[in-house]
Amino acid sequence: ETGVTQTPRHLVMGMTNKKSLKCEQHLGHNAMYWYKQSAKKPLELMFVYNFKEQTENNSVPSRFSPECPNSSHLFLHLHTLQPEDSALYLCASSQTGSNEKLFFGSGTQLSVL
Amino acid sequence: GENVEQHPSTLSVQEGDSAVIKCTYSDSASNYFPWYKQELGKRPQLIIDIRSNVGEKKDQRIAVTLNKTAKHFSLHITETQPEDSAVYFCAAKGRTGTASKLTFGTGTRLQVTL
């Protein structure tokens, strides 16, 4: 499936590193999302972008910085992360309006050492 | 905000048996309830969804029921097969904003044994 692609698939970083996660959707959707998936926890919504405008920031620490240059691309910039930030980070997209179905990417498995 | 609870956290059934996963939600304004299946190492994928104006929806071996009064909805899988083994997530969306702000349950790990 190539609807929503995320890179990299795996990332190991130290607490002082700066890295970025990338997401691209080829579905013509106008909304994009970042979710965090940790073991034994529900999927946590982090950020929502609707028509490139951020409409939701669920009290996410500033060490996570999203960027949405256009409706097809979404980035998550990471800086000074903590070991507890280790998780699977999932990007998703949807078309707002009557069709609310979320399409997820394969995720980036992040390990913070 | 919305709160979604999901039970059980793990479920083991024999091949051919039925499996039922239940979720409750707190926001009576929620009007969209999807179910996602996530196989090991793969992305969550939508398998079925239901809107608040419908009480039941079926797609081959899977069905979802919704009780708006009680604020709960359930996923039913009949004639389970080994490929049904995965983690299943329920979710609910309220009528807030224009983007899909879904609140997810904690997931149910379904194991179908031979």
Short mmCIF file of C-alpha atoms in Angstrom, two decimals:
data_model
loop_
_atom_site.label_atom_id
_atom_site.label_comp_id
_atom_site.label_asym_id
_atom_site.label_seq_id
_atom_site.Cartn_x
_atom_site.Cartn_y
_atom_site.Cartn_z
CA GLU A 1 0.00 0.00 0.00
CA THR A 2 1.36 3.44 -0.83
CA GLY A 3 -1.49 5.68 0.39
CA VAL A 4 0.36 7.05 3.42
CA THR A 5 4.10 6.54 3.60
CA GLN A 6 6.32 7.25 6.56
CA THR A 7 10.09 7.43 6.83
CA PRO A 8 12.16 6.24 8.47
CA ARG A 9 10.61 2.94 9.60
CA HIS A 10 12.99 2.71 12.55
CA LEU A 11 14.96 5.38 14.37
CA VAL A 12 17.35 5.21 17.30
CA MET A 13 18.48 8.49 18.76
CA GLY A 14 20.21 9.87 21.78
CA MET A 15 18.59 12.41 24.05
CA THR A 16 20.63 15.27 22.60
CA ASN A 17 20.01 14.45 18.95
CA LYS A 18 17.75 16.28 16.51
CA LYS A 19 15.84 14.18 14.03
CA SER A 20 12.72 14.46 11.89
CA LEU A 21 9.98 12.04 10.95
CA LYS A 22 8.40 12.40 7.54
CA CYS A 23 4.94 11.51 6.29
CA GLU A 24 3.50 11.81 2.82
CA GLN A 25 -0.02 10.99 1.69
CA HIS A 26 -1.04 10.28 -1.88
CA LEU A 27 -4.78 10.13 -1.27
CA GLY A 28 -5.71 13.75 -1.91
CA HIS A 29 -6.81 14.20 1.70
CA ASN A 30 -6.91 17.58 3.41
CA ALA A 31 -6.24 16.56 7.02
CA MET A 32 -3.17 14.92 8.51
CA TYR A 33 -2.43 13.65 12.00
CA TRP A 34 0.34 12.46 14.27
CA TYR A 35 -0.48 9.69 16.74
CA LYS A 36 1.74 8.10 19.38
CA GLN A 37 1.33 4.39 20.10
CA SER A 38 2.88 3.04 23.29
CA ALA A 39 2.54 -0.45 24.69
CA LYS A 40 -0.71 -1.07 26.60
CA LYS A 41 -1.96 2.46 25.96
CA PRO A 42 -4.57 3.77 23.55
CA LEU A 43 -3.46 5.56 20.44
CA GLU A 44 -2.77 9.13 21.55
CA LEU A 45 -3.57 11.96 19.21
CA MET A 46 -0.72 14.47 19.16
CA PHE A 47 -1.39 16.95 16.38
CA VAL A 48 -4.01 17.61 13.73
CA TYR A 49 -3.58 19.67 10.59
CA ASN A 50 -6.58 20.65 8.54
CA PHE A 51 -5.83 22.38 5.22
CA LYS A 52 -2.24 22.91 6.45
CA GLU A 53 -3.44 24.71 9.56
CA GLN A 54 -2.81 23.17 12.95
CA THR A 55 -6.16 22.68 14.59
CA GLU A 56 -5.20 20.46 17.48
CA ASN A 57 -2.26 20.22 19.87
CA ASN A 58 -3.02 17.76 22.61
CA SER A 59 -0.72 19.21 25.26
CA VAL A 60 2.30 17.76 23.53
CA PRO A 61 5.70 18.80 24.96
CA SER A 62 7.60 21.36 22.91
CA ARG A 63 10.36 18.84 22.20
CA PHE A 64 7.95 17.61 19.51
CA SER A 65 7.49 20.18 16.77
CA PRO A 66 5.19 19.48 13.81
CA GLU A 67 5.41 21.05 10.40
CA CYS A 68 2.91 20.83 7.55
CA PRO A 69 4.22 22.63 4.44
CA ASN A 70 1.31 21.46 2.30
CA SER A 71 -1.66 19.14 2.57
CA SER A 72 0.37 16.14 1.35
CA HIS A 73 3.36 16.35 3.66
CA LEU A 74 3.73 16.29 7.41
CA PHE A 75 6.86 16.32 9.53
CA LEU A 76 7.55 15.77 13.19
CA HIS A 77 10.77 17.39 14.36
CA LEU A 78 12.31 15.81 17.45
CA HIS A 79 14.74 17.49 19.82
CA THR A 80 16.01 16.62 23.28
CA LEU A 81 13.72 13.62 23.66
CA GLN A 82 13.40 11.47 26.75
CA PRO A 83 13.53 7.65 26.97
CA GLU A 84 9.79 7.63 27.73
CA ASP A 85 9.21 9.11 24.27
CA SER A 86 10.18 5.76 22.78
CA ALA A 87 7.10 4.55 20.90
CA LEU A 88 5.60 3.93 17.49
CA TYR A 89 4.70 7.23 15.84
CA LEU A 90 1.90 6.92 13.35
CA CYS A 91 0.89 9.40 10.71
CA ALA A 92 -2.64 9.37 9.32
CA SER A 93 -4.72 11.30 6.84
CA SER A 94 -8.39 11.79 6.14
CA GLN A 95 -10.76 13.80 4.03
CA THR A 96 -12.84 16.04 6.25
CA GLY A 97 -16.56 16.14 5.73
CA SER A 98 -18.79 13.11 5.41
CA ASN A 99 -15.93 10.63 4.92
CA GLU A 100 -14.08 10.59 8.21
CA LYS A 101 -12.03 7.45 7.72
CA LEU A 102 -8.46 7.61 8.90
CA PHE A 103 -5.76 6.03 6.78
CA PHE A 104 -2.59 5.25 8.70
CA GLY A 105 1.01 5.00 7.63
CA SER A 106 3.20 2.10 8.77
CA GLY A 107 4.73 4.20 11.50
CA THR A 108 8.21 5.02 12.72
CA GLN A 109 9.43 2.89 15.63
CA LEU A 110 11.43 5.35 17.73
CA SER A 111 13.89 4.36 20.43
CA VAL A 112 15.42 7.08 22.59
CA LEU A 113 18.56 6.03 24.42
CA GLY B 1 -13.40 15.20 26.50
CA GLU B 2 -14.33 11.80 25.18
CA ASN B 3 -13.28 8.67 27.08
CA VAL B 4 -13.41 5.24 25.46
CA GLU B 5 -13.06 2.01 27.41
CA GLN B 6 -12.49 -1.31 25.71
CA HIS B 7 -12.82 -4.88 26.99
CA PRO B 8 -11.38 -7.43 27.13
CA SER B 9 -7.71 -6.55 26.74
CA THR B 10 -6.95 -10.07 25.51
CA LEU B 11 -9.21 -12.67 23.97
CA SER B 12 -8.42 -16.20 22.90
CA VAL B 13 -10.90 -18.22 20.84
CA GLN B 14 -10.77 -21.43 18.90
CA GLU B 15 -10.96 -21.30 15.15
CA GLY B 16 -14.57 -21.25 14.06
CA ASP B 17 -15.86 -19.72 17.28
CA SER B 18 -17.20 -16.17 17.58
CA ALA B 19 -15.41 -13.26 19.21
CA VAL B 20 -17.00 -10.19 20.77
CA ILE B 21 -15.20 -7.02 21.80
CA LYS B 22 -17.03 -4.29 23.69
CA CYS B 23 -16.46 -0.56 24.03
CA THR B 24 -18.14 2.20 25.98
CA TYR B 25 -17.89 5.92 25.39
CA SER B 26 -18.65 8.93 27.53
CA ASP B 27 -19.61 11.75 25.15
CA SER B 28 -23.24 11.44 24.12
CA ALA B 29 -22.49 13.78 21.19
CA SER B 30 -20.17 11.22 19.57
CA ASN B 31 -21.61 10.12 16.26
CA TYR B 32 -18.99 8.02 14.49
CA PHE B 33 -17.53 4.71 15.72
CA PRO B 34 -14.85 2.95 13.66
CA TRP B 35 -12.99 -0.27 14.39
CA TYR B 36 -9.37 -0.76 13.40
CA LYS B 37 -7.38 -3.97 13.08
CA GLN B 38 -3.62 -3.92 13.60
CA GLU B 39 -1.64 -7.00 12.74
CA LEU B 40 1.78 -7.46 14.29
CA GLY B 41 4.23 -4.93 12.87
CA LYS B 42 1.66 -3.39 10.57
CA ARG B 43 -0.44 -0.24 10.43
CA PRO B 44 -3.94 0.00 11.89
CA GLN B 45 -6.53 -0.53 9.17
CA LEU B 46 -10.21 0.32 9.24
CA ILE B 47 -12.33 -2.82 9.09
CA ILE B 48 -15.82 -1.48 9.78
CA ASP B 49 -17.49 1.66 11.07
CA ILE B 50 -20.93 2.76 12.18
CA ARG B 51 -22.68 6.08 12.56
CA SER B 52 -25.05 7.06 15.31
CA ASN B 53 -28.11 6.93 13.06
CA VAL B 54 -27.66 3.16 12.58
CA GLY B 55 -27.96 0.42 15.18
CA GLU B 56 -26.16 -2.39 13.39
CA LYS B 57 -23.91 -2.89 10.40
CA LYS B 58 -22.58 -6.10 8.92
CA ASP B 59 -19.82 -6.92 6.46
CA GLN B 60 -19.39 -10.63 5.82
CA ARG B 61 -18.06 -12.18 9.05
CA ILE B 62 -17.82 -8.94 11.01
CA ALA B 63 -20.60 -6.86 12.47
CA VAL B 64 -20.84 -3.86 14.73
CA THR B 65 -23.75 -2.95 17.00
CA LEU B 66 -24.39 0.41 18.63
CA ASN B 67 -26.54 1.21 21.65
CA LYS B 68 -26.71 5.00 21.88
CA THR B 69 -28.76 4.99 25.05
CA ALA B 70 -26.24 2.90 26.92
CA LYS B 71 -23.32 4.49 25.05
CA HIS B 72 -21.70 1.26 24.06
CA PHE B 73 -20.81 -0.48 20.83
CA SER B 74 -19.47 -3.93 20.05
CA LEU B 75 -17.55 -5.77 17.37
CA HIS B 76 -18.65 -9.29 16.50
CA ILE B 77 -16.50 -11.66 14.48
CA THR B 78 -18.08 -14.96 13.49
CA GLU B 79 -16.39 -18.12 12.22
CA THR B 80 -13.00 -16.83 13.33
CA GLN B 81 -9.92 -17.76 11.35
CA PRO B 82 -6.21 -17.63 12.26
CA GLU B 83 -5.79 -14.53 10.09
CA ASP B 84 -8.21 -12.70 12.40
CA SER B 85 -5.48 -12.75 15.05
CA ALA B 86 -4.51 -9.12 15.64
CA VAL B 87 -5.08 -6.18 17.95
CA TYR B 88 -8.46 -4.51 17.49
CA PHE B 89 -9.10 -0.90 18.45
CA CYS B 90 -12.44 0.81 18.81
CA ALA B 91 -12.75 4.57 18.55
CA ALA B 92 -15.33 7.31 18.91
CA LYS B 93 -15.60 10.75 17.40
CA GLY B 94 -17.58 13.65 18.73
CA ARG B 95 -19.05 16.48 16.73
CA THR B 96 -16.15 18.81 17.37
CA GLY B 97 -14.18 20.55 14.67
CA THR B 98 -13.90 19.50 11.07
CA ALA B 99 -11.11 16.94 11.31
CA SER B 100 -11.50 13.44 12.70
CA LYS B 101 -10.57 13.79 16.35
CA LEU B 102 -10.92 10.14 17.23
CA THR B 103 -10.52 8.85 20.76
CA PHE B 104 -9.28 5.26 20.77
CA GLY B 105 -9.75 2.41 23.19
CA THR B 106 -6.76 0.57 24.64
CA GLY B 107 -7.08 -2.32 22.20
CA THR B 108 -7.97 -6.03 22.38
CA ARG B 109 -5.41 -8.65 21.43
CA LEU B 110 -7.35 -11.43 19.71
CA GLN B 111 -5.70 -14.82 19.35
CA VAL B 112 -7.42 -17.43 17.21
CA THR B 113 -6.09 -20.89 17.96
CA LEU B 114 -6.33 -23.97 15.78
#
